[in-house]
Amino acid sequence: MRIVNLLVVLLWLATFTLSSGCSSADKKNYTSPAPYDLNQPEVIKLPTGLNEISGMAYYPKDTSVFAIIDEDGLFFKIYLRNPPLVKSWRFDKKHDFEDVVLHDSTFYVLISNGDVETLKFEHDSVLTKKSKFGDADKKINEFESLYYDENFNQLVMVCKNCEDDKKKEVSAWGYMPDSQKYTPAIFSIDVRAIDKEFGEEKIHLKPSATAVDPKTNELYILASVNKLLVIADRKGNVKQIHQLDPDIFNQPEGIAFTPNGDLLISNEKGEKSNATILIYKYK
């Protein structure tokens, strides 16, 4: 009887050790860019009104973020503390809102078809103006990410799904706020480097958010569907690729940096979790 019990204990220990080892190995697959540990965020849980948070912009004057949600024209200001303090303003009706950028005291909100809506505060009211993307009704183009690039002196929209893109590339369009004109294909991202990294023939990279790292001037490309963080130079040449832990990044749809290099990533609500903003301190 004692021998049987001993065998049971030894078998349990072997199984536990093996499963623990596999778990540890799996975790090691989730790498991080050098200044951050993507597996150890500070987590801010968001209220239900922000379940569909789809983009955010950091506001350095009071260390808050401005954010939008996916299908309703509400503009949010979120003070980064636990629990967060949230204010909101209505600026539009229902659209597929995807990203927001702050540049020169003006906010720019991207709609999935490529339209860009300009938001300015006057006292406590929001003034708006919309620019129409010329091919929005002619071709299948979908955008979810927007950032400002001083090298191009314009806003940049990276395609999530654009009809003219070839199988091995993802293109980026420019938008000039002053003239409200669009510039097609200012650069493209060659996804073959990502294919090679994962040993696959074809990965359909679908960017959900982009931001420029103020410390390195590199472009951070967040891909929610692919569960990837891709780091590239400002011409779209891929330099680093990091897989994201789905337990932490349920549906990452927003990315921003603080001036001192802290990284912020927002997640839409999951089946078992709140919408969140994840904060990664620059080390």
Coordinates of C-alpha atoms in Angstrom, one line a residue:
M1 CA 0.0 0.0 0.0
R2 CA 2.8 2.4 0.8
I3 CA 4.5 1.6 -2.5
V4 CA 1.3 2.4 -4.4
N5 CA 0.9 5.7 -2.5
L6 CA 4.5 6.6 -3.1
L7 CA 4.1 5.9 -6.8
V8 CA 1.0 8.1 -7.0
V9 CA 2.9 11.0 -5.3
L10 CA 5.9 10.6 -7.6
L11 CA 3.6 10.6 -10.6
W12 CA 1.8 13.7 -9.4
L13 CA 5.1 15.5 -8.8
A14 CA 6.4 14.6 -12.3
T15 CA 3.2 15.8 -13.9
F16 CA 3.3 19.1 -11.9
T17 CA 6.9 19.7 -12.7
L18 CA 6.3 19.0 -16.4
S19 CA 3.3 21.3 -16.6
S20 CA 5.1 24.0 -14.7
G21 CA 8.1 23.8 -17.0
C22 CA 5.8 24.1 -20.0
S23 CA 4.1 27.1 -18.6
S24 CA 7.4 28.8 -17.8
A25 CA 8.6 28.0 -21.3
D26 CA 5.5 29.4 -22.9
K27 CA 5.9 32.6 -20.9
K28 CA 9.4 33.0 -22.2
N29 CA 8.0 33.2 -25.7
Y30 CA 6.4 36.6 -24.9
T31 CA 9.4 38.9 -25.5
S32 CA 9.5 42.7 -24.9
P33 CA 11.3 45.6 -26.5
A34 CA 14.3 46.5 -24.3
P35 CA 13.0 49.4 -22.2
Y36 CA 9.8 47.6 -21.2
D37 CA 8.5 44.4 -19.7
L38 CA 5.2 43.7 -21.6
N39 CA 4.3 40.9 -19.1
Q40 CA 4.3 43.2 -16.1
P41 CA 1.9 46.2 -16.7
E42 CA 0.3 48.6 -14.3
V43 CA -3.4 48.0 -15.0
I44 CA -6.1 50.6 -14.9
K45 CA -9.6 49.1 -15.2
L46 CA -12.0 51.2 -17.1
P47 CA -15.8 51.7 -16.5
T48 CA -18.4 50.1 -18.7
G49 CA -18.8 53.3 -20.8
L50 CA -15.3 52.6 -22.2
N51 CA -15.8 48.9 -23.0
E52 CA -15.2 49.6 -26.7
I53 CA -12.2 51.9 -26.3
S54 CA -10.5 52.0 -29.7
G55 CA -7.9 54.7 -29.6
M56 CA -6.2 57.1 -27.2
A57 CA -3.9 60.1 -27.2
Y58 CA -1.7 61.2 -24.2
Y59 CA -2.3 64.7 -22.8
P60 CA 0.9 65.9 -21.1
K61 CA -0.6 69.0 -19.5
D62 CA -2.2 66.9 -16.7
T63 CA -1.0 63.3 -17.4
S64 CA -4.4 62.1 -18.7
V65 CA -5.4 60.5 -22.0
F66 CA -8.2 61.4 -24.4
A67 CA -9.9 58.4 -26.0
I68 CA -12.7 57.4 -28.3
I69 CA -14.9 54.3 -28.5
D70 CA -15.7 52.2 -31.4
E71 CA -19.2 52.9 -32.5
D72 CA -20.3 56.1 -30.8
G73 CA -19.3 59.8 -31.2
L74 CA -18.2 60.3 -27.6
F75 CA -14.9 61.9 -26.7
F76 CA -13.5 60.9 -23.3
K77 CA -10.9 62.3 -21.0
I78 CA -9.4 59.7 -18.6
Y79 CA -7.3 60.7 -15.6
L80 CA -4.8 57.8 -15.1
R81 CA -5.4 56.7 -11.6
N82 CA -7.2 53.8 -9.8
P83 CA -10.1 54.1 -10.1
P84 CA -9.9 56.5 -13.1
L85 CA -11.8 59.8 -13.3
V86 CA -13.6 60.1 -16.6
K87 CA -15.2 63.1 -18.4
S88 CA -17.0 62.9 -21.8
W89 CA -18.3 65.1 -24.6
R90 CA -20.4 64.3 -27.7
F91 CA -18.8 65.2 -31.0
D92 CA -20.6 63.1 -33.5
K93 CA -23.2 60.4 -34.1
K94 CA -22.5 56.7 -34.7
H95 CA -19.5 55.8 -36.9
D96 CA -16.8 53.2 -36.8
F97 CA -14.2 55.4 -34.9
E98 CA -10.8 53.8 -34.7
D99 CA -8.0 56.1 -33.5
V100 CA -7.2 59.6 -32.2
V101 CA -4.1 61.8 -32.4
L102 CA -3.2 65.1 -30.6
H103 CA -1.1 67.5 -32.6
D104 CA -0.7 71.3 -32.1
S105 CA -3.7 71.5 -29.7
T106 CA -6.0 69.8 -32.2
F107 CA -7.4 66.3 -32.0
Y108 CA -7.8 64.2 -35.1
V109 CA -10.2 61.2 -35.1
L110 CA -9.9 58.5 -37.7
I111 CA -13.0 56.7 -39.1
S112 CA -12.4 53.3 -40.5
N113 CA -13.2 54.3 -44.1
G114 CA -10.3 56.9 -44.0
D115 CA -12.4 60.0 -43.1
V116 CA -10.6 62.2 -40.6
E117 CA -12.6 64.4 -38.1
T118 CA -10.9 67.4 -36.5
L119 CA -11.8 68.2 -32.9
K120 CA -11.0 71.5 -31.1
F121 CA -12.1 72.6 -27.7
E122 CA -13.6 76.0 -27.2
H123 CA -14.1 76.5 -23.5
D124 CA -16.0 73.2 -22.6
S125 CA -17.5 72.6 -26.1
V126 CA -16.0 70.6 -28.9
L127 CA -15.9 72.1 -32.5
T128 CA -15.6 69.6 -35.3
K129 CA -14.8 69.5 -39.0
K130 CA -14.7 66.4 -41.2
S131 CA -12.5 65.5 -44.2
K132 CA -13.7 62.9 -46.7
F133 CA -11.4 60.2 -47.9
G134 CA -11.7 60.3 -51.7
D135 CA -11.9 56.6 -52.4
A136 CA -14.1 55.7 -49.4
D137 CA -17.1 54.8 -51.6
K138 CA -15.1 53.3 -54.5
K139 CA -12.7 50.8 -53.0
I140 CA -12.5 48.5 -50.0
N141 CA -10.1 50.3 -47.7
E142 CA -10.1 49.9 -43.9
F143 CA -7.9 51.9 -41.5
E144 CA -7.6 51.6 -37.7
S145 CA -4.4 53.4 -36.9
L146 CA -3.3 57.1 -37.1
Y147 CA -0.2 58.9 -35.9
Y148 CA 1.7 62.2 -36.7
D149 CA 5.0 62.0 -38.5
E150 CA 7.1 65.2 -38.5
N151 CA 9.4 63.7 -41.2
F152 CA 6.4 63.7 -43.6
N153 CA 4.8 66.7 -42.0
Q154 CA 1.5 65.0 -42.0
L155 CA -0.7 62.4 -40.3
V156 CA -0.2 58.8 -41.3
M157 CA -2.9 56.2 -41.6
V158 CA -1.6 52.6 -41.9
C159 CA -3.9 50.2 -43.8
K160 CA -5.6 47.3 -42.0
N161 CA -7.1 46.1 -45.2
C162 CA -6.7 48.1 -48.4
E163 CA -7.7 46.9 -51.9
D164 CA -4.5 48.0 -53.7
D165 CA -2.1 46.4 -51.3
K166 CA -0.1 43.5 -52.6
K167 CA 0.0 40.2 -50.7
K168 CA 3.4 41.0 -49.1
E169 CA 2.9 44.6 -48.0
V170 CA 0.8 46.9 -45.9
S171 CA 0.7 50.5 -47.2
A172 CA 0.4 53.8 -45.3
W173 CA -1.4 56.9 -46.5
G174 CA -0.7 60.5 -45.5
Y175 CA -3.2 63.2 -44.5
M176 CA -2.2 66.8 -44.5
P177 CA -4.3 68.7 -41.9
D178 CA -3.8 72.2 -43.5
S179 CA -4.9 71.3 -47.0
Q180 CA -7.1 68.4 -45.9
K181 CA -5.6 66.3 -48.7
Y182 CA -4.6 62.7 -48.7
T183 CA -1.3 61.3 -50.0
P184 CA -1.4 57.6 -51.2
A185 CA 1.2 55.0 -50.4
I186 CA 3.8 57.2 -48.7
F187 CA 5.5 54.0 -47.6
S188 CA 4.8 50.3 -47.2
I189 CA 5.6 47.6 -44.6
D190 CA 7.1 44.5 -46.1
V191 CA 5.5 41.7 -44.1
R192 CA 7.9 39.0 -45.3
A193 CA 10.2 39.7 -42.3
I194 CA 7.2 38.7 -40.1
D195 CA 6.6 35.6 -42.2
K196 CA 10.2 34.6 -41.8
E197 CA 10.1 35.1 -38.0
F198 CA 7.2 32.7 -37.6
G199 CA 8.1 30.3 -40.4
E200 CA 4.8 30.9 -42.2
E201 CA 4.2 31.6 -45.9
K202 CA 1.8 34.5 -45.4
I203 CA 0.7 36.5 -42.4
H204 CA -2.0 39.1 -43.0
L205 CA -0.7 41.9 -40.8
K206 CA -3.7 44.0 -39.6
P207 CA -2.5 47.1 -37.7
S208 CA -4.9 48.3 -35.0
A209 CA -2.9 51.2 -33.6
T210 CA 0.4 53.0 -34.2
A211 CA 2.6 55.5 -32.3
V212 CA 6.1 56.9 -32.5
D213 CA 8.5 56.2 -29.6
P214 CA 9.9 59.6 -28.5
K215 CA 13.1 58.0 -27.3
T216 CA 14.1 56.0 -30.4
N217 CA 11.9 57.6 -33.1
E218 CA 10.8 54.1 -34.0
L219 CA 7.3 53.2 -35.1
Y220 CA 5.3 50.9 -32.8
I221 CA 2.6 49.0 -34.7
L222 CA 0.0 47.2 -32.6
A223 CA -1.9 44.4 -34.3
S224 CA -4.8 43.1 -32.2
V225 CA -6.0 40.3 -34.6
N226 CA -2.4 39.0 -34.9
K227 CA -1.5 39.6 -31.2
L228 CA 1.7 41.2 -32.3
L229 CA 3.7 44.3 -31.5
V230 CA 5.9 45.2 -34.5
I231 CA 8.6 47.8 -34.3
A232 CA 9.8 49.5 -37.5
D233 CA 11.8 52.5 -38.7
R234 CA 9.9 55.5 -40.0
K235 CA 9.9 54.1 -43.5
G236 CA 8.2 50.9 -42.4
N237 CA 11.3 48.6 -42.3
V238 CA 10.6 45.9 -39.7
K239 CA 13.2 45.8 -36.9
Q240 CA 11.6 43.8 -34.1
I241 CA 8.5 41.5 -33.7
H242 CA 7.0 40.6 -30.3
Q243 CA 4.1 38.2 -29.7
L244 CA 1.6 39.4 -27.1
D245 CA 0.2 37.3 -24.3
P246 CA -3.6 37.0 -24.9
D247 CA -4.1 36.8 -21.1
I248 CA -2.8 40.4 -20.9
F249 CA -3.7 41.7 -24.3
N250 CA -7.3 40.6 -24.8
Q251 CA -8.0 43.1 -27.6
P252 CA -5.3 45.8 -27.8
E253 CA -6.7 48.6 -29.9
G254 CA -4.9 51.8 -28.7
I255 CA -1.3 52.8 -28.2
A256 CA 0.4 56.0 -27.0
F257 CA 3.6 57.2 -25.4
T258 CA 4.3 59.9 -22.8
P259 CA 7.1 62.4 -23.5
N260 CA 9.4 60.6 -21.1
G261 CA 8.9 57.2 -22.9
D262 CA 6.3 55.4 -20.9
L263 CA 4.2 53.1 -23.1
L264 CA 0.4 53.0 -22.8
I265 CA -1.7 50.3 -24.4
S266 CA -5.5 50.1 -24.2
N267 CA -7.6 46.9 -24.4
E268 CA -11.3 46.6 -25.3
K269 CA -13.4 44.6 -22.9
G270 CA -13.1 40.8 -23.0
E271 CA -15.5 38.1 -22.0
K272 CA -14.1 37.8 -18.5
S273 CA -12.3 41.1 -18.1
N274 CA -12.8 44.9 -18.0
A275 CA -11.5 47.3 -20.7
T276 CA -8.1 48.4 -19.5
I277 CA -5.2 50.8 -20.0
L278 CA -1.9 49.1 -19.4
I279 CA 1.0 51.3 -18.4
Y280 CA 4.7 50.3 -19.0
K281 CA 7.3 52.5 -17.4
Y282 CA 10.4 53.4 -19.4
K283 CA 13.4 51.8 -17.8

